[in-house]
Structures are given as C-alpha cells and as structure tokens.
Amino acid sequence: QVQLVESGGGLVQAGGSLTLSCVATGSDGRIDLMGWYRQTPGNQRLMVATITTVGTTNYADSVKGRFTISGDNAKNTVSLQMNNLKPEDTAVYFCTAVLVQGGPRHYWGQGTQVTVSS
C-alpha cells in the first residue's frame, strides 16, 4: 500500500511563491507517474501537473509558465514549485502516484491547503 505525505502548503499573497513536496513510501513496485491535482469546495479534483519516470511532464493550461514539477525516481518524491500565485490557485492540493504494473493503481495523499490572498 503506497502512502503519500504532502508538505509545503500555506498562505501566501498574490504574486508570491510556494513549493509543495510529496514523498511516497510503501510501494511494492515502480511508481510510473507522480503529480499534483487540486480541488475547491463543490468542484471536481483537477490535474495541475504530472511527471513520469522518464521525465515527461504535463501541465494544466492555467499553470503553464508559473508552476514547475520535478521528481526524484530513486527517492519517490515529487515537488511543485509554484510562482506568481493567483487567488484562483487557492485549493487543496493532492499528491498522486500511479503504478501500472499488475493493473493500474492510483494513490492519493491527504491533501495540503494552499491559500492565495489578493
């Protein structure tokens, strides 16, 4: 059972920066993809950024040019550098990990709150 622990959320003013970090433990196989989703009350959880083991990244259009995702395969960690934050970035951010071998398995962290004040 993969466990994901996030850190780095908080309160920041618009235009500021935050870095989210996540570490995955307990995996019985290779983690093929890690990333970040976010969710606001009453809305769906939406993809923010993902990264594969070979370094392929994918970003939501709303964060391109402002957010940067990076990962360390050996340590099973993923980070999200968030710059030029906007009030609309306010959400709970969830770390995610996907293992493909043996049938896709999708794991989630508990979430960390990011609040951007105007």
Short mmCIF file of N, CA and C in Angstrom, two decimals:
data_model
loop_
_atom_site.label_atom_id
_atom_site.label_comp_id
_atom_site.label_asym_id
_atom_site.label_seq_id
_atom_site.Cartn_x
_atom_site.Cartn_y
_atom_site.Cartn_z
N GLN A 1 0.84 -1.18 0.00
CA GLN A 1 0.00 0.00 0.00
C GLN A 1 0.89 1.25 0.00
N VAL A 2 0.74 2.06 -1.02
CA VAL A 2 1.54 3.28 -1.13
C VAL A 2 0.93 4.36 -0.25
N GLN A 3 1.76 5.01 0.51
CA GLN A 3 1.34 6.16 1.30
C GLN A 3 2.04 7.40 0.78
N LEU A 4 1.28 8.47 0.65
CA LEU A 4 1.80 9.73 0.15
C LEU A 4 1.64 10.80 1.23
N VAL A 5 2.73 11.50 1.49
CA VAL A 5 2.71 12.55 2.51
C VAL A 5 3.14 13.85 1.86
N GLU A 6 2.23 14.85 1.92
CA GLU A 6 2.50 16.15 1.31
C GLU A 6 2.96 17.13 2.38
N SER A 7 3.69 18.14 1.93
CA SER A 7 4.08 19.24 2.80
C SER A 7 4.26 20.48 1.96
N GLY A 8 4.23 21.64 2.62
CA GLY A 8 4.57 22.88 1.94
C GLY A 8 3.42 23.81 1.64
N GLY A 9 2.19 23.42 1.96
CA GLY A 9 1.09 24.33 1.73
C GLY A 9 1.12 25.49 2.70
N GLY A 10 0.21 26.45 2.48
CA GLY A 10 0.15 27.58 3.39
C GLY A 10 -0.55 28.76 2.77
N LEU A 11 -0.36 29.90 3.40
CA LEU A 11 -0.98 31.16 2.97
C LEU A 11 0.09 32.05 2.36
N VAL A 12 -0.22 32.61 1.20
CA VAL A 12 0.73 33.50 0.52
C VAL A 12 -0.04 34.59 -0.19
N GLN A 13 0.59 35.72 -0.36
CA GLN A 13 -0.04 36.81 -1.10
C GLN A 13 0.07 36.57 -2.60
N ALA A 14 -0.85 37.15 -3.32
CA ALA A 14 -0.80 37.06 -4.77
C ALA A 14 0.54 37.55 -5.29
N GLY A 15 1.08 36.80 -6.25
CA GLY A 15 2.40 37.12 -6.78
C GLY A 15 3.52 36.38 -6.08
N GLY A 16 3.21 35.75 -4.96
CA GLY A 16 4.22 35.03 -4.20
C GLY A 16 4.45 33.63 -4.71
N SER A 17 5.27 32.90 -3.96
CA SER A 17 5.67 31.55 -4.36
C SER A 17 5.52 30.57 -3.21
N LEU A 18 5.28 29.33 -3.56
CA LEU A 18 5.26 28.23 -2.61
C LEU A 18 5.80 26.99 -3.31
N THR A 19 6.37 26.09 -2.51
CA THR A 19 6.80 24.81 -3.05
C THR A 19 6.12 23.69 -2.27
N LEU A 20 5.45 22.83 -2.99
CA LEU A 20 4.84 21.65 -2.40
C LEU A 20 5.75 20.45 -2.62
N SER A 21 5.82 19.58 -1.62
CA SER A 21 6.62 18.37 -1.72
C SER A 21 5.79 17.17 -1.31
N CYS A 22 6.16 16.03 -1.87
CA CYS A 22 5.43 14.80 -1.57
C CYS A 22 6.41 13.64 -1.63
N VAL A 23 6.29 12.75 -0.66
CA VAL A 23 7.11 11.55 -0.66
C VAL A 23 6.19 10.33 -0.61
N ALA A 24 6.51 9.34 -1.41
CA ALA A 24 5.75 8.09 -1.45
C ALA A 24 6.53 6.99 -0.77
N THR A 25 5.87 6.27 0.12
CA THR A 25 6.51 5.14 0.81
C THR A 25 5.62 3.90 0.69
N GLY A 26 6.23 2.74 0.87
CA GLY A 26 5.47 1.50 0.91
C GLY A 26 5.16 0.89 -0.44
N SER A 27 5.77 1.42 -1.50
CA SER A 27 5.48 0.88 -2.83
C SER A 27 6.11 -0.49 -3.01
N ASP A 28 5.36 -1.41 -3.63
CA ASP A 28 5.89 -2.74 -3.92
C ASP A 28 6.34 -2.86 -5.36
N GLY A 29 6.36 -1.74 -6.06
CA GLY A 29 6.79 -1.74 -7.45
C GLY A 29 7.19 -0.35 -7.88
N ARG A 30 7.53 -0.25 -9.14
CA ARG A 30 7.95 1.05 -9.65
C ARG A 30 6.75 1.98 -9.76
N ILE A 31 6.94 3.20 -9.29
CA ILE A 31 5.93 4.23 -9.45
C ILE A 31 6.14 4.85 -10.82
N ASP A 32 5.14 4.79 -11.68
CA ASP A 32 5.30 5.22 -13.06
C ASP A 32 4.99 6.69 -13.28
N LEU A 33 4.19 7.25 -12.42
CA LEU A 33 3.81 8.65 -12.58
C LEU A 33 3.49 9.22 -11.21
N MET A 34 3.92 10.44 -11.00
CA MET A 34 3.53 11.19 -9.81
C MET A 34 3.09 12.57 -10.25
N GLY A 35 2.30 13.20 -9.41
CA GLY A 35 1.83 14.52 -9.79
C GLY A 35 0.97 15.17 -8.74
N TRP A 36 0.34 16.25 -9.16
CA TRP A 36 -0.47 17.07 -8.28
C TRP A 36 -1.81 17.38 -8.93
N TYR A 37 -2.85 17.26 -8.14
CA TYR A 37 -4.19 17.68 -8.51
C TYR A 37 -4.64 18.71 -7.47
N ARG A 38 -5.67 19.45 -7.79
CA ARG A 38 -6.23 20.38 -6.82
C ARG A 38 -7.74 20.38 -6.88
N GLN A 39 -8.33 20.78 -5.76
CA GLN A 39 -9.78 20.73 -5.64
C GLN A 39 -10.26 21.88 -4.77
N THR A 40 -11.33 22.53 -5.23
CA THR A 40 -12.00 23.56 -4.44
C THR A 40 -13.37 23.03 -4.04
N PRO A 41 -13.96 23.58 -2.98
CA PRO A 41 -15.24 23.06 -2.48
C PRO A 41 -16.31 22.99 -3.55
N GLY A 42 -16.94 21.84 -3.66
CA GLY A 42 -18.03 21.65 -4.60
C GLY A 42 -17.61 21.38 -6.02
N ASN A 43 -16.31 21.28 -6.24
CA ASN A 43 -15.81 21.07 -7.61
C ASN A 43 -15.01 19.79 -7.73
N GLN A 44 -14.79 19.38 -8.97
CA GLN A 44 -14.01 18.17 -9.21
C GLN A 44 -12.53 18.41 -8.92
N ARG A 45 -11.86 17.30 -8.65
CA ARG A 45 -10.42 17.35 -8.49
C ARG A 45 -9.81 17.42 -9.90
N LEU A 46 -8.97 18.40 -10.13
CA LEU A 46 -8.42 18.65 -11.45
C LEU A 46 -6.90 18.50 -11.46
N MET A 47 -6.38 18.00 -12.57
CA MET A 47 -4.95 17.84 -12.73
C MET A 47 -4.26 19.20 -12.78
N VAL A 48 -3.17 19.32 -12.04
CA VAL A 48 -2.34 20.52 -12.09
C VAL A 48 -1.07 20.22 -12.90
N ALA A 49 -0.36 19.18 -12.51
CA ALA A 49 0.87 18.81 -13.20
C ALA A 49 1.22 17.38 -12.86
N THR A 50 1.80 16.68 -13.84
CA THR A 50 2.25 15.31 -13.63
C THR A 50 3.62 15.12 -14.26
N ILE A 51 4.33 14.09 -13.77
CA ILE A 51 5.63 13.77 -14.31
C ILE A 51 5.81 12.26 -14.29
N THR A 52 6.37 11.71 -15.37
CA THR A 52 6.59 10.27 -15.45
C THR A 52 8.03 9.95 -15.05
N THR A 53 8.32 8.65 -14.98
CA THR A 53 9.65 8.23 -14.58
C THR A 53 10.72 8.65 -15.59
N VAL A 54 10.32 8.88 -16.82
CA VAL A 54 11.30 9.32 -17.83
C VAL A 54 11.32 10.84 -17.96
N GLY A 55 10.59 11.51 -17.10
CA GLY A 55 10.66 12.96 -17.07
C GLY A 55 9.66 13.70 -17.93
N THR A 56 8.73 12.99 -18.51
CA THR A 56 7.70 13.65 -19.31
C THR A 56 6.74 14.38 -18.38
N THR A 57 6.54 15.66 -18.66
CA THR A 57 5.67 16.46 -17.81
C THR A 57 4.41 16.88 -18.56
N ASN A 58 3.40 17.16 -17.79
CA ASN A 58 2.13 17.64 -18.33
C ASN A 58 1.58 18.66 -17.35
N TYR A 59 1.10 19.79 -17.88
CA TYR A 59 0.60 20.87 -17.04
C TYR A 59 -0.80 21.29 -17.48
N ALA A 60 -1.59 21.69 -16.52
CA ALA A 60 -2.85 22.34 -16.85
C ALA A 60 -2.53 23.69 -17.49
N ASP A 61 -3.35 24.09 -18.44
CA ASP A 61 -3.10 25.35 -19.14
C ASP A 61 -3.02 26.53 -18.17
N SER A 62 -3.80 26.48 -17.12
CA SER A 62 -3.88 27.60 -16.19
C SER A 62 -2.60 27.82 -15.39
N VAL A 63 -1.72 26.83 -15.37
CA VAL A 63 -0.49 26.97 -14.56
C VAL A 63 0.78 26.97 -15.41
N LYS A 64 0.65 26.76 -16.70
CA LYS A 64 1.83 26.74 -17.57
C LYS A 64 2.59 28.06 -17.47
N GLY A 65 3.90 27.95 -17.34
CA GLY A 65 4.73 29.13 -17.23
C GLY A 65 4.87 29.66 -15.81
N ARG A 66 4.06 29.14 -14.89
CA ARG A 66 4.13 29.59 -13.49
C ARG A 66 4.53 28.46 -12.54
N PHE A 67 4.11 27.25 -12.84
CA PHE A 67 4.40 26.11 -11.98
C PHE A 67 5.42 25.20 -12.67
N THR A 68 6.26 24.56 -11.86
CA THR A 68 7.24 23.60 -12.37
C THR A 68 7.22 22.36 -11.50
N ILE A 69 7.04 21.21 -12.13
CA ILE A 69 7.04 19.95 -11.40
C ILE A 69 8.38 19.26 -11.61
N SER A 70 8.85 18.62 -10.55
CA SER A 70 10.10 17.86 -10.64
C SER A 70 9.97 16.62 -9.77
N GLY A 71 10.74 15.60 -10.11
CA GLY A 71 10.65 14.36 -9.36
C GLY A 71 11.99 13.69 -9.20
N ASP A 72 12.06 12.83 -8.21
CA ASP A 72 13.26 12.03 -7.95
C ASP A 72 12.82 10.58 -7.88
N ASN A 73 13.14 9.81 -8.94
CA ASN A 73 12.67 8.42 -9.01
C ASN A 73 13.26 7.57 -7.89
N ALA A 74 14.52 7.80 -7.57
CA ALA A 74 15.19 6.99 -6.56
C ALA A 74 14.56 7.19 -5.18
N LYS A 75 14.09 8.39 -4.93
CA LYS A 75 13.53 8.70 -3.61
C LYS A 75 12.01 8.69 -3.60
N ASN A 76 11.41 8.48 -4.77
CA ASN A 76 9.94 8.50 -4.88
C ASN A 76 9.36 9.81 -4.33
N THR A 77 9.93 10.90 -4.78
CA THR A 77 9.44 12.20 -4.35
C THR A 77 9.04 13.03 -5.57
N VAL A 78 8.15 13.96 -5.34
CA VAL A 78 7.75 14.91 -6.37
C VAL A 78 7.55 16.26 -5.71
N SER A 79 7.93 17.30 -6.42
CA SER A 79 7.78 18.66 -5.91
C SER A 79 7.08 19.52 -6.94
N LEU A 80 6.43 20.55 -6.46
CA LEU A 80 5.75 21.51 -7.34
C LEU A 80 6.16 22.90 -6.91
N GLN A 81 6.94 23.55 -7.73
CA GLN A 81 7.32 24.94 -7.49
C GLN A 81 6.25 25.83 -8.11
N MET A 82 5.63 26.64 -7.28
CA MET A 82 4.54 27.48 -7.74
C MET A 82 4.94 28.95 -7.61
N ASN A 83 5.05 29.63 -8.73
CA ASN A 83 5.42 31.04 -8.76
C ASN A 83 4.27 31.89 -9.26
N ASN A 84 4.36 33.17 -8.97
CA ASN A 84 3.34 34.12 -9.42
C ASN A 84 1.94 33.59 -9.11
N LEU A 85 1.74 33.22 -7.87
CA LEU A 85 0.47 32.62 -7.47
C LEU A 85 -0.66 33.64 -7.56
N LYS A 86 -1.84 33.14 -7.91
CA LYS A 86 -3.02 33.96 -8.07
C LYS A 86 -4.11 33.48 -7.11
N PRO A 87 -5.05 34.35 -6.75
CA PRO A 87 -6.12 33.90 -5.84
C PRO A 87 -6.86 32.67 -6.36
N GLU A 88 -6.97 32.54 -7.68
CA GLU A 88 -7.67 31.38 -8.24
C GLU A 88 -6.88 30.09 -8.09
N ASP A 89 -5.65 30.15 -7.63
CA ASP A 89 -4.88 28.95 -7.33
C ASP A 89 -5.24 28.38 -5.96
N THR A 90 -6.02 29.11 -5.19
CA THR A 90 -6.43 28.64 -3.88
C THR A 90 -7.21 27.34 -4.00
N ALA A 91 -6.75 26.32 -3.28
CA ALA A 91 -7.36 25.00 -3.36
C ALA A 91 -6.65 24.07 -2.39
N VAL A 92 -7.21 22.88 -2.24
CA VAL A 92 -6.49 21.81 -1.58
C VAL A 92 -5.74 21.05 -2.67
N TYR A 93 -4.45 20.89 -2.47
CA TYR A 93 -3.60 20.22 -3.45
C TYR A 93 -3.31 18.81 -2.98
N PHE A 94 -3.52 17.86 -3.89
CA PHE A 94 -3.34 16.44 -3.58
C PHE A 94 -2.19 15.88 -4.41
N CYS A 95 -1.32 15.16 -3.73
CA CYS A 95 -0.28 14.41 -4.42
C CYS A 95 -0.87 13.09 -4.89
N THR A 96 -0.40 12.63 -6.04
CA THR A 96 -0.89 11.38 -6.58
C THR A 96 0.26 10.54 -7.11
N ALA A 97 0.08 9.23 -7.07
CA ALA A 97 1.07 8.29 -7.62
C ALA A 97 0.33 7.18 -8.33
N VAL A 98 0.88 6.77 -9.46
CA VAL A 98 0.26 5.70 -10.26
C VAL A 98 1.29 4.61 -10.51
N LEU A 99 0.88 3.38 -10.22
CA LEU A 99 1.67 2.20 -10.56
C LEU A 99 0.92 1.44 -11.64
N VAL A 100 1.62 1.15 -12.75
CA VAL A 100 0.95 0.50 -13.88
C VAL A 100 1.06 -1.03 -13.78
N GLN A 101 2.21 -1.56 -13.36
CA GLN A 101 2.43 -3.00 -13.35
C GLN A 101 1.42 -3.69 -12.45
N GLY A 102 0.83 -4.77 -12.96
CA GLY A 102 -0.16 -5.51 -12.19
C GLY A 102 -1.53 -4.91 -12.23
N GLY A 103 -1.73 -3.98 -13.12
CA GLY A 103 -3.03 -3.30 -13.20
C GLY A 103 -2.91 -1.93 -12.61
N PRO A 104 -3.39 -0.90 -13.27
CA PRO A 104 -3.17 0.47 -12.77
C PRO A 104 -3.71 0.65 -11.35
N ARG A 105 -2.87 1.18 -10.51
CA ARG A 105 -3.26 1.51 -9.15
C ARG A 105 -2.95 2.98 -8.90
N HIS A 106 -3.95 3.67 -8.39
CA HIS A 106 -3.87 5.11 -8.23
C HIS A 106 -3.99 5.44 -6.75
N TYR A 107 -3.00 6.16 -6.24
CA TYR A 107 -2.98 6.52 -4.83
C TYR A 107 -3.01 8.02 -4.65
N TRP A 108 -3.55 8.44 -3.50
CA TRP A 108 -3.69 9.86 -3.20
C TRP A 108 -3.17 10.18 -1.81
N GLY A 109 -2.63 11.39 -1.68
CA GLY A 109 -2.27 11.90 -0.37
C GLY A 109 -3.50 12.51 0.29
N GLN A 110 -3.29 13.02 1.51
CA GLN A 110 -4.39 13.59 2.28
C GLN A 110 -4.74 15.00 1.83
N GLY A 111 -3.83 15.64 1.14
CA GLY A 111 -4.08 17.00 0.66
C GLY A 111 -3.45 18.05 1.55
N THR A 112 -3.06 19.15 0.94
CA THR A 112 -2.50 20.28 1.67
C THR A 112 -3.13 21.56 1.13
N GLN A 113 -3.52 22.44 2.04
CA GLN A 113 -4.23 23.66 1.65
C GLN A 113 -3.26 24.72 1.17
N VAL A 114 -3.59 25.31 0.04
CA VAL A 114 -2.87 26.48 -0.48
C VAL A 114 -3.89 27.61 -0.59
N THR A 115 -3.59 28.72 0.08
CA THR A 115 -4.47 29.88 0.05
C THR A 115 -3.68 31.08 -0.44
N VAL A 116 -4.19 31.71 -1.48
CA VAL A 116 -3.54 32.88 -2.06
C VAL A 116 -4.46 34.09 -1.84
N SER A 117 -3.97 35.05 -1.10
CA SER A 117 -4.77 36.23 -0.81
C SER A 117 -4.50 37.32 -1.84
N SER A 118 -5.52 38.11 -2.10
CA SER A 118 -5.39 39.17 -3.11
C SER A 118 -4.92 40.47 -2.49
#
